[in-house]
Coordinates of C-alpha atoms and ligand atoms in Angstrom, one line a residue:
M1 CA -46.9 25.2 -36.4
V2 CA -45.7 25.8 -39.8
E3 CA -44.7 22.1 -40.8
A4 CA -47.9 21.1 -39.7
F5 CA -50.4 24.4 -42.1
R6 CA -47.9 23.5 -45.1
R7 CA -48.9 19.4 -44.8
F8 CA -52.0 20.3 -44.0
R9 CA -52.6 22.5 -47.3
T10 CA -51.0 19.8 -50.0
T11 CA -53.7 17.7 -48.5
M12 CA -56.2 19.8 -48.0
N13 CA -59.4 19.6 -51.0
K14 CA -59.4 23.3 -51.8
T15 CA -63.2 23.5 -53.4
A16 CA -65.0 26.0 -51.3
L17 CA -68.1 24.8 -49.2
T18 CA -70.7 26.9 -50.9
Q19 CA -69.2 25.7 -54.5
R20 CA -69.5 21.9 -53.7
P21 CA -71.7 20.5 -56.0
A22 CA -74.5 18.6 -53.3
W23 CA -74.2 22.5 -51.2
K24 CA -75.6 23.4 -54.8
A25 CA -77.8 21.1 -54.6
L26 CA -79.1 21.5 -51.5
E27 CA -79.7 25.3 -52.1
A28 CA -81.9 24.5 -55.2
H29 CA -83.6 21.2 -53.4
Y30 CA -84.7 23.8 -50.1
Q31 CA -86.0 26.4 -52.5
S32 CA -88.5 22.9 -53.2
V33 CA -89.3 21.6 -49.6
K34 CA -88.6 25.0 -47.8
D35 CA -93.0 25.3 -47.0
A36 CA -93.5 21.3 -47.1
H37 CA -95.2 20.8 -44.0
L38 CA -94.9 18.2 -41.4
R39 CA -98.4 17.2 -41.5
K40 CA -98.3 16.2 -44.8
L41 CA -95.1 14.7 -45.3
F42 CA -96.7 12.1 -42.1
A43 CA -99.5 11.8 -44.2
D44 CA -97.8 11.0 -46.9
D45 CA -95.7 8.1 -45.2
P46 CA -97.4 6.3 -42.9
K47 CA -94.1 4.7 -42.1
R48 CA -92.4 7.4 -42.3
G49 CA -91.9 7.8 -38.0
E50 CA -90.1 4.5 -37.8
R51 CA -88.5 5.0 -41.4
L52 CA -86.6 8.0 -40.5
A53 CA -85.2 6.5 -37.2
A54 CA -82.0 5.2 -36.5
E55 CA -80.3 3.2 -33.5
G56 CA -76.3 2.9 -32.2
V57 CA -75.1 1.1 -29.2
G58 CA -78.8 1.5 -27.7
L59 CA -79.8 4.8 -28.2
Y60 CA -82.4 5.4 -30.4
L61 CA -82.8 8.4 -32.6
D62 CA -85.9 9.5 -34.3
Y63 CA -85.5 12.4 -36.7
S64 CA -88.7 11.8 -38.4
K65 CA -90.0 15.1 -36.9
N66 CA -87.3 17.2 -39.2
R67 CA -88.6 19.3 -42.3
V68 CA -86.3 16.7 -44.6
T69 CA -87.2 14.5 -47.0
D70 CA -85.4 11.0 -48.4
E71 CA -83.5 14.1 -51.0
T72 CA -82.3 16.0 -48.6
I73 CA -81.2 13.1 -46.5
Q74 CA -79.5 12.2 -49.5
L75 CA -78.1 15.3 -50.4
L76 CA -76.8 15.8 -46.7
L77 CA -74.9 12.5 -47.0
K78 CA -73.7 13.6 -50.4
L79 CA -72.0 16.9 -48.9
A80 CA -70.6 15.0 -45.9
E81 CA -68.8 12.5 -48.4
E82 CA -67.8 15.9 -50.4
C83 CA -66.2 17.4 -47.6
D84 CA -64.3 14.6 -46.8
L85 CA -65.8 13.7 -43.4
R86 CA -65.0 10.1 -43.7
G87 CA -61.4 10.7 -44.0
R88 CA -61.6 13.2 -41.4
I89 CA -63.0 10.8 -38.9
N90 CA -60.3 8.7 -39.9
A91 CA -57.6 11.3 -39.9
M92 CA -58.9 11.8 -35.7
F93 CA -58.8 8.0 -35.0
L94 CA -55.1 7.8 -36.4
G95 CA -53.8 10.7 -34.5
E96 CA -53.3 13.5 -37.2
K97 CA -52.5 16.5 -35.8
I98 CA -55.7 18.0 -37.0
N99 CA -56.1 20.4 -34.7
I100 CA -53.6 22.3 -37.2
T101 CA -53.6 25.9 -35.1
E102 CA -52.2 24.2 -32.1
D103 CA -50.4 21.6 -34.6
R104 CA -51.9 18.7 -31.5
A105 CA -53.0 15.2 -32.5
V106 CA -57.4 15.3 -31.2
L107 CA -57.3 11.9 -29.3
H108 CA -60.0 11.9 -26.7
V109 CA -61.4 8.7 -28.0
A110 CA -57.9 6.8 -26.7
L111 CA -58.9 8.0 -23.7
R112 CA -61.9 5.5 -23.3
A113 CA -60.1 2.8 -25.7
P114 CA -59.8 -0.3 -24.1
R115 CA -56.9 -1.9 -22.9
G116 CA -54.6 -3.7 -25.4
Q117 CA -56.3 -1.0 -28.2
S118 CA -53.3 0.2 -29.6
I119 CA -53.3 4.0 -30.7
I120 CA -49.6 5.6 -32.0
L121 CA -48.9 8.9 -31.5
N122 CA -45.3 9.8 -32.6
G123 CA -44.6 6.1 -32.8
E124 CA -46.4 5.4 -29.3
N125 CA -49.3 3.4 -28.2
V126 CA -50.6 6.5 -26.3
V127 CA -53.5 3.7 -24.3
P128 CA -51.4 1.8 -22.1
K129 CA -50.7 5.4 -20.5
V130 CA -54.1 6.3 -20.4
H131 CA -54.7 3.0 -18.4
T132 CA -51.4 4.0 -15.9
V133 CA -53.3 7.1 -15.1
L134 CA -57.0 5.2 -14.5
D135 CA -55.2 2.7 -12.8
K136 CA -53.8 5.1 -10.5
M137 CA -57.0 7.2 -10.0
A138 CA -58.9 3.6 -9.5
E139 CA -56.3 3.8 -6.4
F140 CA -56.8 6.8 -5.2
A141 CA -60.3 7.4 -5.5
D142 CA -60.6 3.9 -3.8
H143 CA -58.8 5.3 -0.7
V144 CA -60.4 7.9 -0.6
R145 CA -64.2 6.4 -0.6
N146 CA -63.2 3.5 2.1
G147 CA -61.3 6.1 4.5
A148 CA -57.9 5.4 3.7
W149 CA -57.0 8.5 2.5
K150 CA -56.5 11.0 5.9
G151 CA -56.5 14.3 6.5
Y152 CA -53.4 16.1 8.2
T153 CA -55.7 15.2 11.7
G154 CA -56.2 11.8 10.7
K155 CA -59.5 12.1 9.7
S156 CA -61.1 10.5 6.8
I157 CA -62.4 12.7 3.9
R158 CA -65.6 13.0 3.8
N159 CA -66.2 16.6 1.3
V160 CA -64.4 16.6 -2.0
V161 CA -64.1 20.4 -3.5
N162 CA -62.6 19.9 -7.6
I163 CA -61.2 23.7 -8.4
G164 CA -61.2 24.1 -12.2
I165 CA -63.0 26.1 -15.1
G166 CA -64.2 25.5 -18.2
G167 CA -63.3 22.1 -19.6
S168 CA -62.1 21.3 -16.1
N169 CA -65.1 22.3 -14.5
L170 CA -68.2 21.7 -17.1
G171 CA -67.3 18.1 -17.5
P172 CA -67.0 16.9 -13.9
V173 CA -69.9 19.1 -12.0
M174 CA -72.2 17.8 -15.8
A175 CA -71.4 14.0 -14.9
Y176 CA -71.7 14.0 -11.3
E177 CA -75.1 15.3 -11.4
A178 CA -76.0 13.4 -13.8
L179 CA -74.8 10.2 -11.8
R180 CA -75.8 11.4 -8.4
H181 CA -78.2 8.6 -8.3
Y182 CA -74.7 6.2 -8.5
S183 CA -72.7 8.5 -5.8
M184 CA -71.5 7.6 -2.7
R185 CA -74.2 9.3 -0.1
E186 CA -71.6 10.3 2.3
M187 CA -69.9 12.5 0.6
T188 CA -70.1 15.7 -0.3
F189 CA -69.2 17.3 -3.7
R190 CA -68.5 20.6 -4.7
F191 CA -67.3 22.1 -7.6
V192 CA -65.8 25.6 -7.4
S193 CA -64.9 27.6 -11.0
N194 CA -65.8 31.2 -10.8
V195 CA -63.0 33.7 -9.7
D196 CA -66.0 35.7 -8.0
G197 CA -65.1 35.1 -4.6
T198 CA -68.7 33.8 -3.5
D199 CA -68.3 30.4 -5.3
L200 CA -65.7 29.3 -3.1
A201 CA -67.1 31.0 0.2
E202 CA -70.4 29.2 -0.5
A203 CA -68.3 26.2 -1.1
V204 CA -66.8 25.7 1.8
R205 CA -68.6 27.5 4.5
D206 CA -70.7 24.4 5.7
L207 CA -67.4 22.4 5.1
D208 CA -64.7 21.2 8.1
P209 CA -60.9 21.7 6.6
E210 CA -60.3 18.3 8.5
E211 CA -62.4 16.2 6.5
T212 CA -62.1 17.8 3.2
L213 CA -60.3 17.5 0.0
F214 CA -58.8 19.5 -2.8
I215 CA -58.4 18.8 -6.3
V216 CA -57.1 21.4 -8.6
S217 CA -57.7 20.8 -11.7
S218 CA -56.1 22.2 -14.9
K219 CA -54.3 21.2 -17.7
T220 CA -52.1 24.0 -17.3
F221 CA -52.2 25.1 -13.7
T222 CA -51.3 29.0 -14.7
T223 CA -55.1 29.5 -15.1
Q224 CA -56.1 32.3 -13.6
E225 CA -59.3 31.6 -12.1
T226 CA -58.3 28.3 -10.7
M227 CA -55.2 29.5 -9.1
T228 CA -56.8 32.4 -7.4
N229 CA -59.3 29.7 -6.1
A230 CA -56.8 27.1 -5.7
H231 CA -54.2 29.4 -3.7
S232 CA -57.6 31.2 -1.4
A233 CA -58.2 27.3 -0.6
K234 CA -54.7 26.5 0.8
Q235 CA -54.9 29.9 3.1
W236 CA -58.0 28.3 4.0
I237 CA -56.0 24.8 5.1
V238 CA -53.2 26.9 6.3
N239 CA -55.6 28.9 8.2
R240 CA -56.8 26.5 9.9
F241 CA -53.8 23.3 10.8
S242 CA -51.4 27.0 11.5
N243 CA -49.1 24.6 9.2
K244 CA -47.8 24.6 5.5
R245 CA -47.7 20.6 5.2
A246 CA -51.2 20.2 5.6
V247 CA -51.2 21.1 2.2
A248 CA -49.9 17.8 0.8
D249 CA -52.6 15.8 2.8
H250 CA -55.9 18.1 1.2
F251 CA -54.6 19.2 -2.0
V252 CA -54.2 16.7 -5.6
A253 CA -53.9 18.0 -8.4
V254 CA -55.3 16.8 -12.1
S255 CA -52.9 18.7 -14.5
T256 CA -49.9 18.4 -17.7
N257 CA -48.0 20.9 -15.6
A258 CA -45.6 18.9 -12.9
R259 CA -43.3 21.9 -12.1
E260 CA -46.0 24.2 -11.1
V261 CA -48.0 21.5 -9.5
A262 CA -44.9 21.1 -7.1
Q263 CA -44.3 24.3 -6.6
F264 CA -47.9 24.8 -5.4
G265 CA -46.9 22.3 -2.8
I266 CA -49.0 19.3 -3.9
D267 CA -46.5 16.0 -3.7
P268 CA -46.1 15.1 -7.4
V269 CA -47.4 11.5 -6.4
N270 CA -50.7 12.9 -5.8
M271 CA -50.3 14.7 -9.3
F272 CA -53.1 12.8 -12.2
G273 CA -51.8 13.6 -15.7
F274 CA -52.9 14.3 -19.0
W275 CA -51.8 14.9 -22.4
D276 CA -51.9 17.7 -25.3
W277 CA -53.8 16.0 -27.0
V278 CA -57.1 16.0 -24.7
G279 CA -58.7 19.7 -25.3
G280 CA -60.4 20.9 -22.1
R281 CA -63.9 20.7 -23.2
Y282 CA -63.2 16.6 -24.6
S283 CA -61.4 16.2 -20.8
M284 CA -64.2 14.8 -18.9
D285 CA -63.0 11.3 -18.9
S286 CA -59.4 11.9 -18.2
A287 CA -58.0 12.8 -14.9
I288 CA -60.2 15.5 -15.4
G289 CA -62.9 13.3 -14.1
L290 CA -61.1 12.6 -10.3
A291 CA -63.8 14.0 -8.5
T292 CA -66.6 12.2 -10.9
M293 CA -64.2 8.4 -10.0
I294 CA -64.6 9.5 -6.5
A295 CA -68.6 10.4 -6.4
I296 CA -69.1 6.8 -8.2
G297 CA -66.1 4.9 -8.0
S298 CA -63.7 3.2 -10.6
K299 CA -66.4 0.7 -11.6
E300 CA -68.5 3.0 -12.7
F301 CA -66.4 5.3 -14.0
R302 CA -64.9 2.4 -15.9
S303 CA -68.5 1.6 -17.5
M304 CA -68.6 5.3 -18.6
L305 CA -66.0 5.3 -20.7
A306 CA -67.5 2.0 -22.3
G307 CA -70.1 3.6 -23.1
F308 CA -67.9 6.4 -24.4
H309 CA -65.8 4.1 -26.8
A310 CA -68.8 2.2 -27.9
M311 CA -70.0 5.6 -29.5
D312 CA -66.7 6.0 -31.1
D313 CA -66.7 2.7 -32.8
H314 CA -70.2 3.2 -34.1
F315 CA -69.2 6.4 -35.5
R316 CA -66.0 5.3 -36.6
T317 CA -67.6 2.1 -38.4
A318 CA -71.3 2.6 -38.6
P319 CA -72.4 3.7 -42.6
F320 CA -73.6 6.9 -42.3
D321 CA -76.8 6.8 -43.2
K322 CA -77.3 4.8 -39.8
N323 CA -74.4 6.9 -38.1
L324 CA -76.2 8.9 -35.2
P325 CA -73.8 11.6 -34.6
V326 CA -73.5 11.9 -38.8
L327 CA -76.8 12.1 -38.8
M328 CA -77.3 14.9 -36.0
G329 CA -75.0 16.9 -37.3
L330 CA -76.3 16.6 -40.7
L331 CA -79.4 18.3 -39.7
G332 CA -78.1 20.8 -37.8
V333 CA -76.2 21.7 -41.1
W334 CA -79.6 21.7 -42.7
Y335 CA -81.6 23.8 -40.2
N336 CA -78.2 26.3 -39.6
N337 CA -77.1 26.8 -43.2
F338 CA -80.5 26.4 -45.4
F339 CA -83.2 27.8 -42.6
G340 CA -81.3 30.2 -41.5
A341 CA -81.4 29.2 -37.9
Q342 CA -79.2 31.0 -35.2
T343 CA -79.8 28.6 -31.6
A344 CA -80.0 25.1 -31.2
A345 CA -81.9 23.7 -27.9
V346 CA -81.0 20.8 -26.3
L347 CA -84.4 19.8 -23.8
P348 CA -83.2 16.3 -21.5
Y349 CA -86.7 15.1 -19.8
D350 CA -84.1 14.1 -16.8
Q351 CA -83.7 16.1 -13.8
Y352 CA -80.1 14.4 -13.3
L353 CA -79.1 16.2 -16.8
K354 CA -79.9 19.9 -15.3
R355 CA -76.4 20.7 -16.5
F356 CA -75.9 19.1 -19.9
P357 CA -77.4 22.2 -21.9
A358 CA -74.1 24.6 -20.0
Y359 CA -71.7 21.6 -20.9
L360 CA -73.2 21.2 -24.3
Q361 CA -72.9 25.1 -25.0
Q362 CA -69.1 24.4 -24.2
L363 CA -68.5 21.7 -26.4
T364 CA -70.5 23.8 -29.4
M365 CA -69.8 26.4 -28.9
E366 CA -66.3 26.9 -28.1
S367 CA -65.6 24.0 -30.7
N368 CA -67.5 25.6 -33.9
G369 CA -67.6 29.2 -33.1
K370 CA -65.6 29.7 -35.3
H371 CA -65.2 32.6 -38.8
I372 CA -61.4 31.5 -40.5
T373 CA -61.5 28.1 -42.4
L374 CA -58.6 25.7 -42.1
G375 CA -57.3 27.1 -44.9
G376 CA -57.3 30.5 -43.7
T377 CA -59.9 32.1 -45.3
R378 CA -63.0 34.0 -43.7
V379 CA -66.5 31.6 -44.0
D380 CA -68.7 33.1 -46.3
Y381 CA -71.7 30.9 -44.6
Q382 CA -72.9 30.5 -40.8
T383 CA -71.1 28.3 -38.7
G384 CA -72.1 26.6 -34.8
P385 CA -75.3 28.3 -33.8
V386 CA -75.8 29.4 -30.1
F387 CA -76.6 26.4 -28.4
W388 CA -79.2 26.6 -25.3
G389 CA -81.4 24.2 -23.0
E390 CA -83.1 23.7 -19.8
P391 CA -84.6 20.0 -18.4
G392 CA -88.2 19.0 -19.6
T393 CA -90.6 19.4 -18.0
N394 CA -89.1 23.1 -16.1
G395 CA -88.7 24.7 -19.5
Q396 CA -92.1 24.3 -20.7
H397 CA -93.2 26.9 -17.9
S398 CA -91.0 29.4 -19.4
F399 CA -89.3 29.7 -23.1
Y400 CA -91.2 26.8 -24.8
Q401 CA -94.3 29.2 -25.7
L402 CA -91.6 30.8 -27.9
I403 CA -90.5 27.7 -29.7
H404 CA -94.3 27.2 -30.5
Q405 CA -95.2 30.6 -31.2
G406 CA -92.4 32.6 -31.5
T407 CA -91.3 34.1 -34.9
K408 CA -87.8 32.2 -35.0
L409 CA -87.3 28.6 -36.0
I410 CA -85.7 26.8 -33.0
P411 CA -84.6 22.8 -34.0
C412 CA -84.7 21.1 -30.9
D413 CA -83.1 17.6 -29.3
F414 CA -85.4 15.7 -27.1
I415 CA -83.9 13.6 -24.4
G416 CA -85.6 10.6 -22.9
F417 CA -85.1 7.3 -20.8
C418 CA -87.6 4.4 -20.5
Y419 CA -87.1 3.9 -17.2
P420 CA -86.8 5.8 -14.4
L421 CA -84.4 5.8 -11.4
N422 CA -86.9 7.0 -9.3
P423 CA -89.9 5.5 -9.5
I424 CA -92.6 7.7 -7.6
G425 CA -96.1 7.0 -8.0
D426 CA -96.8 7.9 -12.1
Q427 CA -94.2 10.6 -12.5
H428 CA -91.9 9.1 -14.8
E429 CA -95.3 8.7 -17.2
L430 CA -96.3 12.1 -16.7
L431 CA -92.9 13.2 -17.6
I432 CA -92.6 11.4 -20.8
S433 CA -95.8 11.7 -21.9
N434 CA -94.5 15.6 -21.8
L435 CA -91.6 14.7 -23.8
F436 CA -93.7 12.8 -26.7
A437 CA -96.5 15.7 -27.1
Q438 CA -93.9 18.3 -27.0
S439 CA -92.8 17.4 -29.8
E440 CA -95.7 15.9 -31.7
A441 CA -97.1 19.7 -30.8
L442 CA -94.5 21.3 -32.1
A443 CA -94.7 19.2 -35.2
F444 CA -98.2 18.9 -36.2
G445 CA -99.7 21.9 -34.2
K446 CA -103.5 22.9 -34.3
T447 CA -104.9 24.3 -37.2
A448 CA -107.5 27.5 -37.1
E449 CA -110.5 25.0 -38.2
E450 CA -109.1 22.9 -35.3
V451 CA -109.1 25.6 -32.7
K452 CA -112.8 27.0 -34.3
A453 CA -114.1 23.3 -34.1
E454 CA -113.3 23.7 -30.0
G455 CA -116.1 26.6 -30.3
T456 CA -113.4 29.2 -30.1
A457 CA -114.3 32.8 -30.3
D458 CA -113.0 34.0 -34.2
A459 CA -110.9 36.8 -32.1
L460 CA -109.2 34.0 -30.0
V461 CA -108.8 31.7 -33.2
P462 CA -105.5 33.4 -34.4
H463 CA -103.9 33.8 -30.9
R464 CA -104.5 29.6 -30.7
V465 CA -103.5 28.0 -33.6
F466 CA -100.1 26.4 -33.5
E467 CA -98.7 26.5 -37.0
G468 CA -96.7 23.4 -36.3
N469 CA -94.0 22.4 -38.7
R470 CA -91.0 23.1 -35.6
P471 CA -88.5 20.2 -35.8
S472 CA -87.2 18.2 -33.7
N473 CA -84.8 14.9 -33.0
T474 CA -86.1 12.4 -29.9
I475 CA -83.4 10.6 -28.5
L476 CA -84.2 7.4 -26.2
A477 CA -82.1 5.6 -24.1
A478 CA -83.2 2.5 -21.6
Q479 CA -82.7 4.6 -18.1
L480 CA -79.7 7.1 -17.4
T481 CA -76.8 4.8 -16.0
P482 CA -72.7 5.8 -16.0
E483 CA -72.9 3.9 -19.8
S484 CA -75.7 5.9 -21.4
L485 CA -74.0 9.0 -20.4
G486 CA -71.1 8.1 -22.2
K487 CA -72.6 7.3 -25.2
L488 CA -74.4 10.3 -24.9
V489 CA -71.7 12.6 -24.3
A490 CA -69.5 10.9 -27.1
L491 CA -72.7 11.6 -29.6
Y492 CA -73.1 14.8 -29.0
E493 CA -68.9 15.2 -29.1
H494 CA -69.0 13.4 -32.9
V495 CA -72.0 15.4 -33.6
V496 CA -69.7 19.0 -33.0
F497 CA -66.7 16.7 -35.2
T498 CA -69.2 16.5 -38.2
Q499 CA -70.0 19.8 -38.8
G500 CA -66.9 21.4 -38.0
A501 CA -65.6 18.8 -40.7
I502 CA -68.6 20.5 -43.1
W503 CA -67.8 23.5 -42.2
D504 CA -64.1 23.6 -42.5
I505 CA -63.1 24.9 -39.5
D506 CA -60.6 24.0 -36.5
S507 CA -63.3 22.7 -34.0
F508 CA -60.3 22.1 -31.7
D509 CA -58.8 25.5 -31.2
Q510 CA -60.2 28.0 -28.6
W511 CA -58.5 31.7 -30.0
G512 CA -61.6 33.6 -29.2
V513 CA -61.2 33.4 -25.4
E514 CA -57.9 34.9 -25.3
L515 CA -58.0 38.8 -25.7
G516 CA -60.7 39.1 -23.0
K517 CA -57.5 37.4 -20.6
V518 CA -55.2 39.6 -21.2
L519 CA -57.5 42.7 -21.2
A520 CA -58.6 42.0 -17.8
K521 CA -55.0 41.1 -16.6
K522 CA -54.3 44.6 -17.7
I523 CA -57.7 46.1 -15.8
T524 CA -56.9 44.9 -12.9
P525 CA -54.1 46.9 -11.0
E526 CA -55.8 49.8 -12.7
L527 CA -58.8 49.2 -10.7
E528 CA -57.0 50.1 -7.5
S529 CA -54.7 52.6 -8.9
F530 CA -55.8 56.1 -8.7
V531 CA -53.7 57.5 -11.3
D532 CA -56.2 58.7 -13.6
P533 CA -54.3 60.2 -16.7
E534 CA -52.9 56.1 -16.8
L535 CA -56.0 54.9 -18.1
K536 CA -55.8 54.5 -22.0
H537 CA -59.1 52.2 -22.5
D538 CA -61.8 53.4 -25.1
S539 CA -63.6 56.4 -23.0
S540 CA -66.5 53.8 -22.0
T541 CA -63.8 51.4 -20.7
N542 CA -62.2 54.3 -19.2
A543 CA -65.6 55.9 -17.7
L544 CA -66.4 52.4 -16.1
I545 CA -62.9 51.6 -14.4
R546 CA -63.4 55.2 -12.7
R547 CA -67.2 54.3 -12.2
Y548 CA -66.4 51.7 -10.0
R549 CA -62.9 53.0 -8.1
H550 CA -65.6 55.8 -7.2
S551 CA -68.2 54.0 -6.0
K552 CA -65.8 51.6 -4.1
T553 CA -64.4 54.3 -2.3
R554 CA -67.6 55.3 -1.1
I555 CA -68.5 52.1 0.0
R556 CA -65.9 52.2 1.7
G557 CA -66.2 54.9 3.4
Ligands
G6Q601 C1 -61.5 24.2 -23.2 C2 -60.5 24.9 -22.8 C3 -61.0 25.5 -21.9 C4 -60.1 24.9 -20.6 C5 -60.2 26.1 -19.4 C6 -59.2 25.5 -17.8 O1 -61.2 23.5 -24.6 O2 -59.2 24.5 -23.3 O3 -62.0 25.6 -21.3 O4 -60.5 24.1 -19.7 O5 -59.8 27.3 -19.7 O6 -58.0 25.8 -18.7 P1 -57.1 24.7 -17.6 O7 -57.8 23.2 -17.8 O8 -55.6 24.6 -18.2 O9 -57.4 25.4 -16.6

């Protein structure tokens, strides 16, 4: 690791972000455009809506409803150059150890590289290894889907339960929900993550153990929540069959830790591997996607990978002014660092994408929620915003009020598909007209004159005015397919990358999750122990522990 830091320090451009000429120019530029209204920007440039758009690998990005001028975009692109975004992209694709605090390469792009491509890491081409695992997954998925894989009593598998948390859960569950339309409907898929016993209990309560397969998904195979749930699931199986040998027929593992997998009782033959250069939140297209592959089949899974790869190529090769992830990443920086926006919303107008915002929360916030630069100093600017969202149109009837008329600026990403997967009457037209209407209303609003002209009583006029000038991107794709999902996820992965490069942070570590884990380990035995003087926390934590013990004892009786 020391070597990684040394190597990095000699190559890094030491100019602090806020001292860069483009940053300073953007600060000055912000003062001149901050009050410009989208109404005027559109009125002055009738072609703006077509001009400020970009298309890549079948995704159409309309970024015209952003509070930018051509000069803003030029300055943001200049900032990207000054921050050597191009160099950082190349470094990632070349397998350099850009995750410097963990001294690791960041090669999720290799997970979707086509057979025959070469990506060299430590002198070895990693692409063949990726395809060996994919082939093994495909063979296994086929066996489960066609009933050839049998449980302990000889019955075929009808239920698959993925046990994993964080990156080993959010990607698989998001992808399963997103691609449910393509999934094998005769089978049931469940995803257990929380150490709260309710999660496992509710997931298995109506399942027949004879027909249930557990996938224990854990890169490390030591994560407390996952291993606790996996051991409870193992007990559920052993209790049912009164024989430990049943474990081998009802459990497979996805991990990098063969030793722990074998110790758990899973035949290492049924372990699907991946590598330390795949970060948890970037792993849904590795073996961590096994549940997804069983659900949709290996052909569709590979088409999802092709979608990822197409976006990787676009990100690597497209000029920055036509590069979707670069443009979106820079626009995010513009609002985060110049307008002071604290949050960003993602609003997919597709019910299948209901877990997409939760997935993006981890991707964006775990990656860019950092306050130390690659050089080891504290940043003097804002980094990653709070990311949140819900599918439309549901959100319209809850939190959109605040986006339209609240006091906070919330840049939004609207996502829509032109062809529905479930055409029922005119419902899709209603859905998409709502999407377009929302971005229009946010941008242009409604003036006091317009409200008055409708005959509104004077006292009500201010309440019914929409100021507008609320920025948004709209991303349109033809249809939600495995391939378009791959493109969409890769788009956001690279948006995160772009922003991390600008903010000069390590988007691939997650030290911020460690402290809580350590403290929880210390507290667990204290909840059961009644030797009060042993409590050595702050007075608040001590009081909470005592309160918990007391209440639990009273309920237990
Ligand atoms: C993601 C993080 C984290 C990780 C989980 C699960 O980037 O590393 O969310 O995925 O902590 O870890 P395991 O897969 O090792 O159980």
